[in-house]
CSV table of C-alpha atoms in Angstrom, one decimal:
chain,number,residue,atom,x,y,z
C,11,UNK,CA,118.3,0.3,-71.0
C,12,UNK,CA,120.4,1.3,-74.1
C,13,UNK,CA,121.5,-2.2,-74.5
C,14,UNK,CA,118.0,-3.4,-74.2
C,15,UNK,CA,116.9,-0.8,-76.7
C,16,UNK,CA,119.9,-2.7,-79.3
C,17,UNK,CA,118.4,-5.9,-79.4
C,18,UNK,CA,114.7,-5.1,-79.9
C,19,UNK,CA,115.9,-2.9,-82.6
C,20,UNK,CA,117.5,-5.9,-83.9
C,21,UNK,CA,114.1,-8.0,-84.2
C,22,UNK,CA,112.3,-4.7,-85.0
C,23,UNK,CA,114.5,-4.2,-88.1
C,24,UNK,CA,114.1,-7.4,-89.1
C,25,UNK,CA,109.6,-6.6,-88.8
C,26,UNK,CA,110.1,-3.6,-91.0
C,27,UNK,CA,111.8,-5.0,-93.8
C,28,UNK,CA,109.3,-7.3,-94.0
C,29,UNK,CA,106.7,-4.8,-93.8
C,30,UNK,CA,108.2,-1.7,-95.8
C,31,UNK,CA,111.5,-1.9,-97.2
C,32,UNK,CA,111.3,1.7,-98.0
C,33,UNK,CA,111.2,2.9,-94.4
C,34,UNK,CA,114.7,1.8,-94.3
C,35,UNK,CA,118.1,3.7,-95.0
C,36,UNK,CA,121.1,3.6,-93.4
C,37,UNK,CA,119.8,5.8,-90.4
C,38,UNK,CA,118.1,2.5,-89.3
C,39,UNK,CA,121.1,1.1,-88.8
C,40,UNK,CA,122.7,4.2,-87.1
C,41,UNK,CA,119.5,5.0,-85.4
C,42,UNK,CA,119.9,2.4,-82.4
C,43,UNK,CA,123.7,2.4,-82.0
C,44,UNK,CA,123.6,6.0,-81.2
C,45,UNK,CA,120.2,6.2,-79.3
C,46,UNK,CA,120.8,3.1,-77.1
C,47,UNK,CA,124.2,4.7,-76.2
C,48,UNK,CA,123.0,8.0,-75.4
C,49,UNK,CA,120.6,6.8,-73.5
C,50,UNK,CA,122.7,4.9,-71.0
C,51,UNK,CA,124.9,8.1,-71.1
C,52,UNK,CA,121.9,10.4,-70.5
C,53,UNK,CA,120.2,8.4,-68.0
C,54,UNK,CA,123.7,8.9,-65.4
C,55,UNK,CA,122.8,12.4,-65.0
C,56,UNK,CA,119.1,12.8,-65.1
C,57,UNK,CA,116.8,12.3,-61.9
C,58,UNK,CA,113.4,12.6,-60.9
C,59,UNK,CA,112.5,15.9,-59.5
C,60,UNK,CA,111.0,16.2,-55.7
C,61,UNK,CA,108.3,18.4,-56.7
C,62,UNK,CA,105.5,17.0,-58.4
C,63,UNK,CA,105.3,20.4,-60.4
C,64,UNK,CA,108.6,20.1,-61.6
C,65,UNK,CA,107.6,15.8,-62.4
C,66,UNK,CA,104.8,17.6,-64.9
C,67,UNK,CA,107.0,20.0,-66.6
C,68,UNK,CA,109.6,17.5,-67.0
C,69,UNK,CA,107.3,14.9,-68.7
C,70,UNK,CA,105.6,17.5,-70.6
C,71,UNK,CA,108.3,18.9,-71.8
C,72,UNK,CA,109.8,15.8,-72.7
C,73,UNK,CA,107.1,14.1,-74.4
C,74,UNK,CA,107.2,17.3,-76.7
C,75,UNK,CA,110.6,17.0,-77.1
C,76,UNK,CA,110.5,13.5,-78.0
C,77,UNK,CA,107.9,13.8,-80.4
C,78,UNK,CA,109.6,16.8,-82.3
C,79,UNK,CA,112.5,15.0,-82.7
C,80,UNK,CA,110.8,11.9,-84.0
C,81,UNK,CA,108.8,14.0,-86.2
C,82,UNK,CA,111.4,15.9,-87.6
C,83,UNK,CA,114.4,13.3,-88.1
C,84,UNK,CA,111.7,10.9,-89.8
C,85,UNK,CA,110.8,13.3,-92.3
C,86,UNK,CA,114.2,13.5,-93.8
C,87,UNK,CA,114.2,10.3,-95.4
C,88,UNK,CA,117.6,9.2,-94.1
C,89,UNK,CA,116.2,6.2,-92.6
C,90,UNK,CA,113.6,5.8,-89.5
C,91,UNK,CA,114.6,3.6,-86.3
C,92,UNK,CA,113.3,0.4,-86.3
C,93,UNK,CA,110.4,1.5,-84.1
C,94,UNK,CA,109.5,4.5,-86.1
C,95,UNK,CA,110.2,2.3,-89.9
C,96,UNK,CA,107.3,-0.3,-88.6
C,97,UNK,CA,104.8,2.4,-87.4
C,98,UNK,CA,105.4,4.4,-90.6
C,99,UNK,CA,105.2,1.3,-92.4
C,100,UNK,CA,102.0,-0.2,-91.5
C,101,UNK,CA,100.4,3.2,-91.4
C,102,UNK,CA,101.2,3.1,-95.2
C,103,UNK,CA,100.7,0.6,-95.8
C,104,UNK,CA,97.0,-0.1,-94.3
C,105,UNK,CA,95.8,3.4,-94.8
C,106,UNK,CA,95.9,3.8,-90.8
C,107,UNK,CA,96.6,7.5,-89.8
C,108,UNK,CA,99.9,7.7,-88.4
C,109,UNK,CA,99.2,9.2,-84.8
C,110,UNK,CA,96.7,6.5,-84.3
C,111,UNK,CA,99.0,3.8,-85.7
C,112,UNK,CA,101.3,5.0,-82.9
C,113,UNK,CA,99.0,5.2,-80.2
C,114,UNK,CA,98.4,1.7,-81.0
C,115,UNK,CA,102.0,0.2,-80.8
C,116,UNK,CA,103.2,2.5,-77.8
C,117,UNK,CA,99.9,0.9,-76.0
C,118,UNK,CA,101.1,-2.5,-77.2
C,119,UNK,CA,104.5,-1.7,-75.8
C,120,UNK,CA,103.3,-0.3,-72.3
C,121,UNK,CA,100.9,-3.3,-71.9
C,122,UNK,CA,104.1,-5.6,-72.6
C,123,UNK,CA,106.0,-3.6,-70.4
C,124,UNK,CA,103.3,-3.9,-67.6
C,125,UNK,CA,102.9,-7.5,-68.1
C,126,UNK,CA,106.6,-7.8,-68.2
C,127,UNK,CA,106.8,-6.4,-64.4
C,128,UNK,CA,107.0,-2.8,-64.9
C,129,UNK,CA,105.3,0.0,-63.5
C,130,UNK,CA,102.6,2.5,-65.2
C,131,UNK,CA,103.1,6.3,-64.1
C,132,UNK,CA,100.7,8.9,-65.4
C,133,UNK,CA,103.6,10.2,-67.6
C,134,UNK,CA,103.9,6.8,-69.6
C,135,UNK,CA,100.2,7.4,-70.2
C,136,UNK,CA,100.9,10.8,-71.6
C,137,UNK,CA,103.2,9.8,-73.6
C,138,UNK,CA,101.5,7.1,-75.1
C,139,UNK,CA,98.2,9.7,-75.8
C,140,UNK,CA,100.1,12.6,-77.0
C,141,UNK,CA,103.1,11.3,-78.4
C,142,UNK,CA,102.0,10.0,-82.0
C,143,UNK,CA,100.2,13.3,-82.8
C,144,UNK,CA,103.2,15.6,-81.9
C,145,UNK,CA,105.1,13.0,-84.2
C,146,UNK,CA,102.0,13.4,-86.6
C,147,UNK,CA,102.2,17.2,-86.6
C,148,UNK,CA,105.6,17.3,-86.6
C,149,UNK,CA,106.2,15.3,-89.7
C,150,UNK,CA,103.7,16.8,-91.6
C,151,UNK,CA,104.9,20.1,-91.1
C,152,UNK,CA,108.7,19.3,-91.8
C,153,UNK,CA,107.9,17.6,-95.0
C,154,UNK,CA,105.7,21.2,-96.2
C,155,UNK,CA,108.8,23.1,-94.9
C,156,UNK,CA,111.4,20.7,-96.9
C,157,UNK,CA,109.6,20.9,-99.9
C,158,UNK,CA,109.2,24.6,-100.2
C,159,UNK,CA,113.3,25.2,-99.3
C,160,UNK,CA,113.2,22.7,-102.3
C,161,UNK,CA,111.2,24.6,-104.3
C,162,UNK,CA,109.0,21.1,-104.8
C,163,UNK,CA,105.8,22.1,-104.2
């Protein structure tokens, strides 16, 4: 998976510049290095849990997670991950509002994934719906807090 995740970072990087140069810093570059390796780490010792409960709070908990995280690190300017740098980018660029913009390519990405041979749970669903606002949110919200500790605004 974390391999996987390097190459299409790879093409995506190569979409980004093309759409937004300013999306990118060196965090692009670092972004999938360390995300495709933690995520084969990762992935050794996390499993699905029996209980469907325990399914929901797991996806819910990592969607929010997830989308914090996104939202937060992308507000910093250091550089987004390819993914994020061409969301961001064409959001910008076409006036699109970036949860929507989101929505959009995760739903591109699922329907790839589907058509590629893999499955559709209702988590990958969630994701895809709630995910871009959290990032939304989040952003917004960091980029208020950053510029007050700055004394910008």
């Amino acid at each position: 998976v974390g391999q996987a995740n390097m190459i299409l970072s790879v093409i995506l990087l190569l979409l980004a510049f093309l759409v937004d140069k300013k999306q990118l810093h060196i965090g692009t570059i670092l972004n999938p290095i360390f995300s495709g390796i933690s995520t084969d780490f990762v992935m050794r010792f996390i499993s699905t849990p029996d209980h469907i409960m325990q399914q929901i709070l797991q996806s819910t908990l990592g969607v929010g997670m997830i989308g914090i995280g996104i939202g937060i690190y992308t507000s910093v300017n250091f550089g987004k991950g390819t993914y994020d740098a061409l969301v961001f980018g064409i959001a910008s660029r076409f006036g699109i509002p970036l949860f929507l913009m989101r929505m959009i390519f995760d739903a591109g990405m699922l329907a790839a994934g589907f058509f590629m041979g893999g499955t559709i749970g209702i988590s990958t669903i969630f994701a895809v719906l709630c995910l871009g606002k959290i990032i939304s949110v989040t952003y917004e919200k960091s980029r208020q807090y950053e510029l007050k500790i700055l004394c910008i605004n």
